[in-house]
Coordinates of C-alpha atoms in Angstrom, one line a residue:
M1 CA 17.8 8.9 0.8
T2 CA 16.9 12.0 -0.8
D3 CA 13.4 12.9 0.9
T4 CA 11.8 15.8 -0.6
P5 CA 9.5 17.8 1.0
N6 CA 5.8 16.6 -0.8
T7 CA 7.2 12.5 -0.6
T8 CA 8.6 13.3 3.2
A9 CA 4.9 14.0 4.9
R10 CA 2.8 11.6 2.2
T11 CA 0.8 8.4 2.9
V12 CA 1.1 5.8 0.2
R13 CA -1.4 3.2 0.2
I14 CA -1.3 -0.2 -1.1
G15 CA -4.0 -3.1 -1.3
G16 CA -2.9 -7.2 -0.9
A17 CA -5.8 -8.2 -2.7
S18 CA -4.6 -12.0 -3.6
G19 CA -2.3 -14.3 -1.0
F20 CA -2.6 -17.6 -3.3
W21 CA -3.5 -18.6 -6.7
G22 CA -6.9 -19.5 -5.5
D23 CA -8.1 -15.9 -3.4
S24 CA -11.1 -15.2 -3.5
M25 CA -12.5 -13.3 -6.4
V26 CA -14.8 -10.7 -4.3
A27 CA -11.1 -9.3 -2.9
A28 CA -10.5 -6.9 -5.9
P29 CA -13.7 -5.6 -5.8
Q30 CA -14.0 -4.8 -2.1
L31 CA -10.4 -3.3 -2.2
V32 CA -11.1 -1.1 -4.9
K33 CA -14.5 0.2 -4.0
S34 CA -12.9 1.5 -1.4
G35 CA -11.7 4.6 -2.6
L36 CA -8.5 4.7 -0.8
L37 CA -5.7 2.6 -2.5
D38 CA -2.4 4.9 -4.4
Y39 CA -1.6 0.8 -5.6
L40 CA -3.4 -2.9 -5.5
V41 CA -1.1 -5.2 -5.0
F42 CA -1.5 -9.4 -6.0
D43 CA 1.4 -12.1 -4.7
Y44 CA 0.3 -15.6 -6.4
L45 CA 3.1 -17.4 -5.9
A46 CA 3.5 -20.2 -3.9
E47 CA 6.4 -22.9 -4.7
T48 CA 3.7 -25.5 -4.9
T49 CA 2.1 -23.3 -7.5
M50 CA 4.8 -23.1 -10.0
A51 CA 4.9 -26.0 -9.9
I52 CA 1.0 -26.4 -11.0
L53 CA 2.0 -23.4 -13.4
A54 CA 5.2 -25.9 -15.2
S55 CA 2.9 -28.0 -15.4
A56 CA 0.0 -26.6 -16.8
R57 CA 2.4 -25.0 -19.2
A58 CA 3.9 -28.2 -20.0
K59 CA 1.2 -29.3 -21.2
N60 CA -0.4 -25.8 -23.5
P61 CA 2.4 -23.3 -24.1
E62 CA 0.7 -20.8 -24.1
M63 CA -0.5 -21.0 -20.3
G64 CA 1.9 -20.6 -17.5
Y65 CA 0.8 -17.9 -15.9
A66 CA -2.4 -17.2 -12.8
T67 CA -5.1 -16.7 -15.4
D68 CA -7.2 -15.6 -12.1
F69 CA -5.3 -12.2 -12.0
V70 CA -6.7 -11.2 -15.5
D71 CA -10.2 -13.9 -15.9
I72 CA -11.3 -12.8 -13.2
A73 CA -9.4 -10.1 -11.1
M74 CA -8.9 -7.7 -13.9
K75 CA -11.5 -8.4 -15.3
S76 CA -14.1 -7.0 -12.2
V77 CA -12.3 -4.2 -11.6
L78 CA -10.2 -2.9 -14.9
A79 CA -12.3 0.1 -15.3
E80 CA -12.8 1.1 -11.6
V81 CA -9.4 1.0 -11.3
K82 CA -8.3 2.2 -14.9
Q83 CA -10.6 5.8 -13.9
Q84 CA -9.0 5.9 -10.4
G85 CA -5.3 5.9 -10.9
I86 CA -5.2 3.5 -9.5
K87 CA -1.4 1.4 -10.6
V88 CA -1.0 -2.5 -10.1
V89 CA 1.5 -4.9 -9.4
S90 CA 0.9 -8.6 -9.7
N91 CA 3.8 -11.6 -9.8
A92 CA 0.5 -13.1 -11.8
G93 CA 3.4 -14.0 -15.0
G94 CA 4.6 -17.1 -13.1
I95 CA 6.4 -18.7 -16.0
N96 CA 4.8 -16.8 -18.9
P97 CA 4.8 -13.4 -18.3
H98 CA 4.5 -12.1 -21.1
G99 CA 1.6 -15.0 -21.7
C100 CA -0.2 -12.9 -18.8
A101 CA 0.1 -9.4 -20.3
A102 CA -0.8 -10.4 -23.6
A103 CA -4.2 -12.1 -21.7
L104 CA -4.5 -8.6 -19.9
K105 CA -4.1 -6.6 -22.9
A106 CA -6.4 -8.6 -25.3
L107 CA -8.7 -7.5 -22.2
A108 CA -8.1 -3.8 -21.7
D109 CA -8.9 -3.8 -25.8
A110 CA -11.8 -5.7 -25.5
Q111 CA -13.5 -2.8 -22.8
G112 CA -11.5 0.2 -24.7
I113 CA -9.6 0.6 -22.4
M114 CA -6.3 1.9 -23.3
L115 CA -2.9 0.9 -20.9
R116 CA 0.5 0.9 -20.8
I117 CA 1.4 -2.3 -19.2
A118 CA 4.8 -3.6 -18.3
V119 CA 6.7 -7.1 -17.7
V120 CA 9.6 -7.5 -15.6
E121 CA 11.9 -10.5 -17.6
G122 CA 15.3 -12.1 -16.5
D123 CA 14.2 -14.5 -13.4
D124 CA 14.0 -17.5 -16.1
V125 CA 17.4 -19.0 -15.3
S126 CA 16.6 -23.0 -17.2
A127 CA 19.4 -21.8 -20.0
L128 CA 21.8 -21.8 -16.9
M129 CA 21.1 -25.0 -16.3
P130 CA 23.4 -27.4 -18.0
E131 CA 26.5 -24.9 -17.2
L132 CA 25.2 -25.0 -13.4
R133 CA 24.9 -29.3 -14.1
Q134 CA 27.9 -29.1 -14.6
R135 CA 29.6 -27.2 -11.8
G136 CA 27.5 -29.3 -9.4
A137 CA 24.8 -27.5 -8.3
R138 CA 23.2 -29.0 -5.4
D139 CA 19.5 -28.7 -3.7
M140 CA 19.8 -26.0 -0.2
F141 CA 17.8 -28.2 1.6
T142 CA 19.1 -31.5 0.7
S143 CA 21.5 -31.8 -1.2
E144 CA 20.6 -33.6 -3.9
V145 CA 22.1 -32.4 -7.6
L146 CA 21.1 -31.3 -10.2
P147 CA 18.2 -32.8 -12.1
D148 CA 18.8 -33.5 -15.8
K149 CA 16.2 -32.0 -16.6
V150 CA 13.9 -29.6 -15.0
L151 CA 10.3 -28.2 -16.5
S152 CA 11.4 -24.0 -15.1
A153 CA 14.1 -22.3 -12.7
S154 CA 13.4 -19.2 -12.0
A155 CA 15.5 -16.5 -9.6
Y156 CA 13.8 -15.2 -7.0
L157 CA 13.8 -11.5 -8.7
G158 CA 13.4 -8.3 -6.3
A159 CA 11.4 -5.0 -6.2
A160 CA 14.2 -2.6 -8.1
P161 CA 12.9 -4.0 -11.6
I162 CA 9.1 -2.5 -10.5
A163 CA 9.8 0.7 -9.4
A164 CA 12.2 1.0 -12.0
A165 CA 9.0 0.4 -14.5
L166 CA 6.7 2.1 -12.4
A167 CA 9.0 5.4 -12.9
A168 CA 8.6 4.7 -17.1
G169 CA 5.2 5.6 -16.8
A170 CA 4.0 1.6 -16.1
E171 CA 0.4 1.5 -15.0
V172 CA 0.2 -2.5 -14.9
V173 CA 3.4 -4.5 -14.4
I174 CA 3.4 -8.7 -14.5
T175 CA 6.3 -10.4 -12.9
G176 CA 7.2 -13.1 -13.4
R177 CA 9.0 -15.2 -9.8
C178 CA 9.8 -12.6 -7.9
V179 CA 9.9 -12.7 -3.7
D180 CA 6.5 -11.9 -2.6
S181 CA 7.1 -8.3 -0.8
A182 CA 8.6 -7.6 -3.8
V183 CA 5.3 -6.2 -5.5
T184 CA 4.6 -3.6 -2.5
L185 CA 8.7 -2.4 -2.1
G186 CA 8.8 -1.8 -5.9
P187 CA 5.9 1.1 -5.4
L188 CA 7.2 2.2 -2.0
M189 CA 10.2 2.1 -4.2
H190 CA 8.9 4.7 -6.8
E191 CA 7.0 7.0 -4.1
F192 CA 9.5 7.6 -1.3
G193 CA 12.7 7.5 -4.1
W194 CA 14.2 5.0 -1.9
Q195 CA 17.1 3.7 -3.4
I196 CA 18.8 0.5 -3.6
D197 CA 21.3 1.4 -0.1
D198 CA 18.8 2.1 2.3
Y199 CA 18.5 -0.2 3.9
D200 CA 16.8 0.0 7.0
L201 CA 14.1 1.5 4.5
L202 CA 14.0 -1.6 2.0
A203 CA 13.4 -3.7 5.0
S204 CA 10.6 -1.6 7.0
G205 CA 8.9 -1.6 3.4
S206 CA 9.8 -5.2 2.0
L207 CA 8.4 -6.0 6.2
A208 CA 5.0 -4.3 4.5
G209 CA 5.1 -6.4 1.7
H210 CA 4.9 -9.1 4.0
I211 CA 2.5 -8.6 6.2
I212 CA 0.0 -7.9 3.3
E213 CA 1.5 -10.6 0.8
C214 CA -1.0 -13.7 2.6
G215 CA -3.8 -11.3 2.7
C216 CA -6.6 -12.0 5.1
Q217 CA -3.9 -13.3 7.5
A218 CA -3.0 -10.0 8.6
T219 CA -6.7 -9.0 8.8
G220 CA -7.9 -11.9 11.3
G221 CA -7.9 -15.0 8.8
L222 CA -5.6 -17.9 10.8
H223 CA -5.6 -16.0 13.9
T224 CA -5.3 -18.5 17.7
D225 CA -8.4 -16.8 18.9
W226 CA -10.5 -17.2 16.1
E227 CA -13.4 -17.2 18.2
D228 CA -12.8 -13.2 18.3
I229 CA -12.7 -12.6 15.1
P230 CA -16.3 -11.6 13.6
D231 CA -18.3 -11.6 9.6
W232 CA -15.4 -14.7 8.4
A233 CA -17.9 -14.8 5.1
H234 CA -17.4 -9.9 4.2
I235 CA -13.8 -10.4 5.5
G236 CA -11.9 -7.2 4.9
Y237 CA -9.2 -7.0 2.6
P238 CA -5.4 -5.6 3.7
I239 CA -4.8 -2.2 3.3
V240 CA -1.1 -0.7 4.3
E241 CA -0.9 2.9 5.1
C242 CA 2.7 3.6 4.3
H243 CA 5.0 6.6 5.1
A244 CA 8.2 7.8 4.3
D245 CA 10.5 6.5 7.3
G246 CA 9.2 3.1 6.9
S247 CA 6.5 2.8 9.1
F248 CA 2.9 1.3 8.5
I249 CA -0.2 1.1 9.5
V250 CA -1.8 -1.9 8.8
T251 CA -5.5 -1.7 8.3
K252 CA -8.8 -2.8 5.9
P253 CA -11.8 -1.2 4.8
E254 CA -14.9 0.2 6.2
G255 CA -17.5 -2.5 6.6
T256 CA -15.5 -5.3 6.1
G257 CA -15.7 -8.2 8.6
G258 CA -13.1 -10.0 9.9
K259 CA -10.5 -7.1 12.6
V260 CA -7.4 -6.2 12.5
I261 CA -4.9 -6.3 15.9
R262 CA -2.0 -6.3 17.4
A263 CA -1.8 -10.1 17.8
N264 CA -2.2 -10.8 14.5
V265 CA -0.4 -9.1 12.8
A266 CA 2.3 -10.4 14.9
E267 CA 1.0 -13.7 13.6
Q268 CA 1.8 -13.0 10.2
M269 CA 4.9 -10.8 10.5
L270 CA 6.5 -13.9 11.8
Y271 CA 5.3 -16.1 8.9
E272 CA 8.2 -18.5 7.4
I273 CA 10.9 -15.5 8.0
G274 CA 13.6 -18.1 9.6
D275 CA 16.0 -15.9 10.8
P276 CA 13.9 -12.6 11.5
G277 CA 17.0 -11.0 12.3
A278 CA 18.5 -12.4 8.7
Y279 CA 15.5 -12.9 7.0
L280 CA 17.2 -13.1 3.5
L281 CA 15.6 -10.6 -0.4
P282 CA 17.0 -10.3 -3.7
D283 CA 17.3 -6.5 -2.3
V284 CA 18.2 -6.5 1.3
S285 CA 19.0 -8.5 4.1
C286 CA 15.8 -7.9 6.9
D287 CA 15.7 -7.5 10.7
F288 CA 13.1 -7.1 12.1
R289 CA 13.7 -9.1 16.4
D290 CA 13.8 -5.0 17.2
V291 CA 10.0 -4.2 15.3
T292 CA 7.2 -3.0 17.5
I293 CA 3.1 -3.5 16.8
E294 CA 1.3 -1.0 18.1
Q295 CA -2.9 -1.5 18.2
M296 CA -4.2 2.3 16.9
G297 CA -7.0 2.1 17.2
E298 CA -9.9 0.1 15.7
N299 CA -8.5 -1.6 12.6
R300 CA -5.7 0.2 12.6
V301 CA -2.5 -1.2 13.7
R302 CA 0.9 0.7 13.5
V303 CA 4.2 -1.2 12.6
S304 CA 7.5 0.3 14.0
A305 CA 10.2 0.5 11.1
A306 CA 13.0 -2.6 10.2
K307 CA 16.5 -3.1 10.7
G308 CA 18.7 -4.1 7.2
R309 CA 21.2 -4.8 5.9
A310 CA 22.9 -5.3 1.9
P311 CA 21.8 -8.0 0.5
T312 CA 24.0 -11.0 0.0
S313 CA 25.5 -11.5 -3.5
Q314 CA 23.0 -14.6 -4.6
Y315 CA 19.5 -15.4 -5.8
K316 CA 17.7 -17.8 -4.5
V317 CA 16.3 -19.9 -8.2
S318 CA 13.3 -22.4 -7.8
A319 CA 13.8 -25.2 -10.3
T320 CA 11.0 -27.5 -11.5
Q321 CA 11.2 -31.6 -12.3
L322 CA 9.4 -34.5 -13.6
D323 CA 9.2 -36.9 -10.3
G324 CA 6.9 -39.7 -11.5
F325 CA 3.5 -39.7 -11.0
R326 CA 1.2 -39.5 -7.8
C327 CA -2.4 -41.1 -7.4
A328 CA -4.2 -40.0 -3.5
G329 CA -7.3 -41.6 -2.8
S330 CA -9.9 -41.9 -0.2
M331 CA -12.8 -44.1 1.8
V332 CA -15.3 -43.4 4.5
I333 CA -14.9 -46.2 7.5
I334 CA -17.9 -46.1 10.3
G335 CA -18.1 -47.9 12.7
I336 CA -16.1 -50.0 15.5
D337 CA -12.6 -49.4 16.1
A338 CA -12.9 -47.1 12.9
E339 CA -9.3 -45.8 13.2
K340 CA -8.1 -49.7 12.8
K341 CA -9.6 -50.6 9.7
A342 CA -8.9 -47.5 8.2
R343 CA -5.7 -48.5 8.6
R344 CA -5.6 -51.9 7.3
T345 CA -7.9 -51.6 4.2
A346 CA -5.3 -48.5 2.9
E347 CA -2.4 -51.3 3.8
A348 CA -4.8 -54.1 2.2
I349 CA -4.9 -51.8 -0.4
I350 CA -1.2 -51.4 -1.5
E351 CA -0.3 -54.3 -0.3
R352 CA -2.4 -56.0 -2.9
T353 CA -1.1 -52.8 -6.0
S354 CA 2.2 -53.9 -5.2
E355 CA 1.9 -57.6 -5.8
I356 CA 0.2 -56.8 -9.3
L357 CA 3.0 -54.4 -10.1
R358 CA 5.7 -57.9 -9.0
Q359 CA 3.4 -59.9 -10.8
S360 CA 3.8 -57.8 -14.5
N361 CA 7.7 -56.9 -13.7
Q362 CA 6.0 -53.6 -13.4
P363 CA 9.1 -51.0 -10.9
P364 CA 7.8 -51.2 -7.2
F365 CA 5.9 -47.6 -6.3
T366 CA 8.8 -45.8 -5.1
S367 CA 7.0 -44.5 -2.2
T368 CA 3.9 -45.5 0.2
Y369 CA 1.9 -43.0 2.5
I370 CA -1.1 -44.2 4.5
E371 CA -2.9 -41.0 6.6
V372 CA -6.6 -41.6 9.1
I373 CA -8.1 -38.3 8.9
G374 CA -10.1 -38.4 12.2
S375 CA -8.0 -40.3 14.2
E376 CA -5.6 -37.8 14.7
T377 CA -3.1 -38.7 12.6
L378 CA -0.5 -36.0 12.7
Y379 CA -0.9 -35.9 16.0
G380 CA 0.5 -38.9 16.6
P381 CA 1.3 -40.2 20.4
H382 CA -0.4 -37.2 20.8
S383 CA -4.0 -38.5 19.3
R384 CA -7.1 -38.8 22.3
T385 CA -9.4 -40.1 19.3
R386 CA -7.6 -43.6 18.5
Q387 CA -12.3 -44.7 19.7
V388 CA -13.5 -42.0 16.8
R389 CA -16.0 -43.8 15.3
E390 CA -16.1 -42.2 11.9
V391 CA -12.9 -41.6 9.7
T392 CA -11.2 -40.8 6.0
M393 CA -8.8 -43.8 5.3
R394 CA -5.9 -41.8 3.0
V395 CA -3.9 -44.1 0.9
V396 CA -0.7 -42.5 -1.1
A397 CA 1.3 -43.9 -3.9
N398 CA 4.1 -42.5 -6.2
H399 CA 5.1 -43.7 -9.0
P400 CA 7.7 -43.7 -12.8
Q401 CA 3.9 -44.1 -14.9
K402 CA 1.2 -43.3 -14.8
A403 CA -0.4 -46.5 -15.8
A404 CA 0.7 -48.8 -12.7
L405 CA -1.3 -45.5 -10.7
A406 CA -4.4 -45.9 -13.1
M407 CA -4.3 -49.5 -11.9
F408 CA -3.6 -48.7 -8.3
A409 CA -6.9 -46.0 -8.4
R410 CA -9.2 -49.0 -9.9
E411 CA -8.3 -50.7 -6.7
I412 CA -10.1 -48.7 -4.1
A413 CA -12.7 -48.5 -4.2
P414 CA -13.1 -51.8 -4.1
S415 CA -13.0 -52.5 -0.3
G416 CA -16.1 -51.2 0.1
T417 CA -17.1 -54.6 -0.5
S418 CA -14.2 -56.3 0.5
W419 CA -13.4 -55.8 3.9
A420 CA -14.2 -53.5 6.4
P421 CA -18.1 -53.4 7.3
G422 CA -18.8 -49.6 7.1
T423 CA -17.1 -48.8 4.3
T424 CA -18.6 -46.5 1.8
S425 CA -18.1 -43.3 -0.1
P426 CA -19.5 -39.8 -0.5
G427 CA -18.9 -40.4 -4.2
G428 CA -16.8 -39.1 -6.8
G429 CA -15.2 -41.7 -8.8
R430 CA -11.8 -43.5 -9.2
P431 CA -9.6 -40.9 -8.1
S432 CA -7.1 -39.0 -10.6
V433 CA -3.3 -39.5 -11.8
S434 CA -1.4 -36.8 -11.3
P435 CA 2.1 -35.5 -12.2
L436 CA 4.2 -35.3 -9.6
I437 CA 6.4 -32.0 -10.5
K438 CA 9.3 -31.8 -7.7
P439 CA 10.5 -28.4 -6.7
F440 CA 14.9 -27.8 -6.2
S441 CA 15.4 -24.9 -4.4
F442 CA 19.9 -23.4 -5.4
L443 CA 21.4 -20.0 -4.8
L444 CA 22.7 -18.5 -8.2
N445 CA 24.9 -15.1 -8.2
T446 CA 23.4 -12.1 -8.9
A447 CA 26.0 -11.4 -11.3
A448 CA 24.2 -14.2 -13.8
V449 CA 21.1 -12.6 -13.7
Q450 CA 20.1 -9.6 -15.8
P451 CA 16.6 -8.4 -15.0
T452 CA 14.9 -5.6 -17.4
F453 CA 11.4 -4.6 -18.0
V454 CA 9.5 -4.3 -21.7
L455 CA 7.4 -1.5 -21.8
D456 CA 5.5 0.1 -25.0
G457 CA 8.3 -2.5 -27.0
S458 CA 11.4 -1.6 -25.5
R459 CA 13.0 -3.6 -23.2
H460 CA 15.1 -1.8 -20.6
A461 CA 18.3 -3.1 -18.3
V462 CA 17.5 -3.2 -14.6
D463 CA 21.0 -2.0 -13.3
I464 CA 21.4 -4.3 -9.7
A465 CA 24.2 -3.1 -7.5
A466 CA 26.4 -6.1 -6.9
T467 CA 27.0 -7.1 -3.4
T468 CA 30.9 -8.1 -2.6
R469 CA 30.9 -9.6 0.2
D470 CA 27.4 -10.8 2.2
P471 CA 26.5 -9.2 4.7
Q472 CA 27.3 -8.2 9.2
W473 CA 25.3 -9.7 11.5
S474 CA 24.5 -8.2 14.6
P475 CA 24.5 -10.8 17.3
P476 CA 21.0 -12.7 18.8
P477 CA 20.1 -10.1 21.3
S478 CA 19.8 -12.6 24.8
P479 CA 16.6 -13.3 26.3
E480 CA 15.8 -12.6 30.2
S481 CA 16.8 -14.8 32.3
W482 CA 13.4 -16.4 34.1
S483 CA 13.1 -18.7 37.4
D484 CA 10.8 -19.4 40.1
A485 CA 11.8 -22.9 41.8
N486 CA 10.7 -21.4 45.1
E487 CA 7.1 -21.4 43.6
P488 CA 3.9 -23.8 43.1
Q489 CA 3.5 -24.9 40.0
E490 CA 0.3 -26.1 37.5
E491 CA 0.4 -27.4 33.8
V492 CA -1.5 -24.8 31.3
R493 CA -2.0 -25.3 27.7
L494 CA 0.7 -23.4 25.7
I495 CA -2.3 -21.6 23.9
E496 CA -3.6 -20.3 26.7
L497 CA 0.4 -18.0 27.3
A498 CA 0.7 -17.7 23.6
Y499 CA -0.4 -16.5 20.3
G500 CA 1.2 -18.7 17.3
R501 CA 1.3 -19.1 13.4
S502 CA 3.1 -21.9 11.5
G503 CA 3.6 -22.4 7.7
D504 CA 7.3 -24.1 5.4
K505 CA 9.8 -23.1 3.6
G506 CA 11.0 -26.4 2.7
N507 CA 10.7 -29.4 4.7
I508 CA 11.3 -26.9 7.6
S509 CA 8.0 -26.0 9.6
N510 CA 8.2 -22.5 10.8
I511 CA 6.2 -21.8 14.1
G512 CA 5.9 -18.5 15.1
L513 CA 4.9 -17.8 19.7
I514 CA 3.6 -14.4 20.7
A515 CA 3.5 -14.2 24.8
R516 CA -0.2 -13.1 25.0
R517 CA 1.8 -11.0 28.1
A518 CA 5.5 -9.5 27.2
E519 CA 6.7 -10.8 30.9
W520 CA 5.6 -14.3 30.1
L521 CA 8.5 -14.2 27.2
P522 CA 11.3 -15.3 29.6
L523 CA 9.2 -18.3 30.9
L524 CA 8.2 -19.6 27.3
W525 CA 11.8 -19.2 26.4
A526 CA 13.0 -20.9 29.6
R527 CA 10.4 -23.9 28.8
L528 CA 10.5 -24.5 25.4
Q529 CA 13.9 -25.2 24.7
P530 CA 14.6 -27.3 21.7
E531 CA 14.7 -30.3 23.0
V532 CA 11.5 -30.3 24.3
V533 CA 10.3 -29.4 20.9
E534 CA 12.1 -31.9 19.5
G535 CA 10.0 -34.5 21.6
Y536 CA 7.4 -33.2 20.7
F537 CA 7.2 -33.7 16.9
K538 CA 9.6 -36.4 17.1
H539 CA 6.8 -39.1 15.7
L540 CA 6.2 -37.2 12.6
P541 CA 9.9 -37.7 12.2
A542 CA 11.2 -34.1 12.6
G543 CA 14.4 -33.3 13.0
K544 CA 16.7 -30.5 15.3
V545 CA 14.5 -27.5 16.3
S546 CA 16.3 -23.5 16.3
R547 CA 15.2 -21.1 17.5
F548 CA 14.8 -16.8 17.7
Y549 CA 13.8 -14.4 19.8
L550 CA 12.2 -11.2 19.0
P551 CA 12.1 -8.7 22.1
G552 CA 10.3 -6.0 20.2
T553 CA 7.4 -8.2 19.6
A554 CA 7.7 -10.4 22.6
S555 CA 7.8 -13.3 20.3
M556 CA 10.2 -15.8 19.3
N557 CA 10.1 -17.9 16.0
L558 CA 11.2 -22.1 15.9
L559 CA 12.4 -23.4 13.2
V560 CA 11.4 -27.4 12.8
H561 CA 14.1 -29.1 9.6
D562 CA 12.4 -32.2 8.1
A563 CA 9.7 -31.8 9.5
L564 CA 7.7 -32.3 6.4
D565 CA 7.8 -35.1 4.5
G566 CA 10.0 -33.3 1.9
G567 CA 7.6 -30.3 1.8
G568 CA 4.9 -29.0 -1.3
P569 CA 4.5 -30.8 -3.9
S570 CA 6.5 -33.3 -2.8
S571 CA 5.0 -34.1 1.1
M572 CA 2.6 -37.4 0.3
R573 CA 0.9 -35.8 4.3
M574 CA -1.9 -33.8 3.9
D575 CA -0.7 -30.4 5.2
P576 CA 2.3 -30.8 3.4
L577 CA 2.8 -26.8 3.8
G578 CA 2.6 -27.2 8.2
K579 CA -0.3 -25.0 8.5
G580 CA -1.3 -27.7 11.8
M581 CA 2.3 -27.0 12.8
A582 CA 1.6 -24.5 16.0
Q583 CA -2.1 -26.0 16.8
M584 CA -0.4 -29.5 17.4
L585 CA 2.5 -27.5 19.5
L586 CA -0.3 -24.9 21.4
D587 CA -2.0 -28.1 22.7
I588 CA 1.2 -29.0 25.1
G589 CA 1.3 -28.6 28.2
I590 CA 3.5 -25.9 30.2
L591 CA 4.4 -26.1 34.1
V592 CA 4.2 -22.4 34.8
P593 CA 3.9 -20.2 38.5
R594 CA 0.5 -21.0 40.1
R595 CA 0.0 -17.0 39.4
I596 CA 0.7 -17.2 36.5
A597 CA -1.8 -20.0 35.6
I598 CA -4.4 -18.6 37.5
Q599 CA -4.0 -14.9 35.2
A600 CA -3.3 -17.7 31.6
R601 CA -6.8 -18.8 32.2
K602 CA -8.4 -15.4 33.0
G603 CA -7.6 -14.0 30.2
R604 CA -9.7 -16.7 28.0
P605 CA -12.8 -19.1 28.0

């Protein structure tokens, strides 16, 4: 890296105003009002969101971007952003970034504001699909062959095009598909002059982006000890104060709710990263295993610099395909044996509608799924509420034809007068039938993609250094051994020993666990062997478990394969993204020495 005196001492402050498409309308005004920002960044594009955008563009070619970015967020702050000189970076462009930019320009023009808007291009690789199909491209998770027709195909670009657009004078940069952290790393590359081979710094800037990319998940949201987090209604959105050496402080606007604490930031670092020693991004291959996280004062947490290596020679591509239609309906069941009544009701609905399909010579349902919400369906044999007296019956069906599911939707309500006593409904009419948009992910050589940006009507190519070989990984750290064979043991719940947070990567559930005391990590590593976790979740069903050791934060990351019924929009479960997996695992019983059991119980109410 080339340092100059002004960059070495500077602090760049970036506010994360969106964790997904649908985040709160209070975020952008709150952050802008703080007066602390150099940049306001928005992340909108989960894989499920890409499926939704593909469906929207199929209905209306002018759509395909996150409309909230323009109509809600920027509309409320545009004048103030311009006045304060705050620059904005957002991946709200989805699969129509030029449409998003046009809508924002129209808003600015209506308010009499001159705004230089850059659009990053190159992520749309749908034109390459016929050639890739001929080459036998396959899904990176399921090994399925690339489908004949796709609604969209977008490569996950990195931060280099964003940095280049900012250097050219853009005040707002709108991208299509890029990795979530790139909207933060791009400004840091521009402000600090970080080069594309400053891998440690790029990994550190990517970590800063990763911490704020999910909004309030860095300021107390989803924290294991949720009762310790005050004032949810006014929770603060995150700000990172970034330094040229790659370290940064996580904080939030003064006077807001929530709380910025070490444990919660550590939970967010582990969120959905897979192997923490090989977190692969387009700009850099990150290693977070030795990162340290420290409380520096009230609502101020310092995160140390990370390590990085050259990126791989491939981009991840997220494609979407139409895979028929889906309908999910529900009824409320009240009274004795509510769980049994609900399950029999759902089974009868499926049996009746399946017979109707056969009698009319229509294809059968592609798949069906039953859940009884309130009876801990997801817990399987670990459920404690089978005798609950009020539940929601949820029944889901997929079918190639929309009309077949319209019939299915009609046949749900008759259960209210035909079968189980205590059957009712809170209203809302028949469930709707929706297109089933299935994600499809594969790898594409970076040489096949040319990122560009368009600013003031001119298109500029962005050179991305070709990587000739994949990164060399350092060996994983060796966990400390643990021995307590001669000590009396007691069982405690895992939640008394660790914090946890979970999410998804396709059909893989990522569960991050942080020891409440650093000295307990070897104990947790010894007790939570892969076969133990596999056994706990085998009812889902779930596959093998991989685990990774992070000594810097006294934590571990668990990957539970094949655990989410396909994951994302493909999954028929009520928790398709695995958000509840950590909560379930935190309830598992762990044998520990009695002295540790006493310490653990003192630390929790």
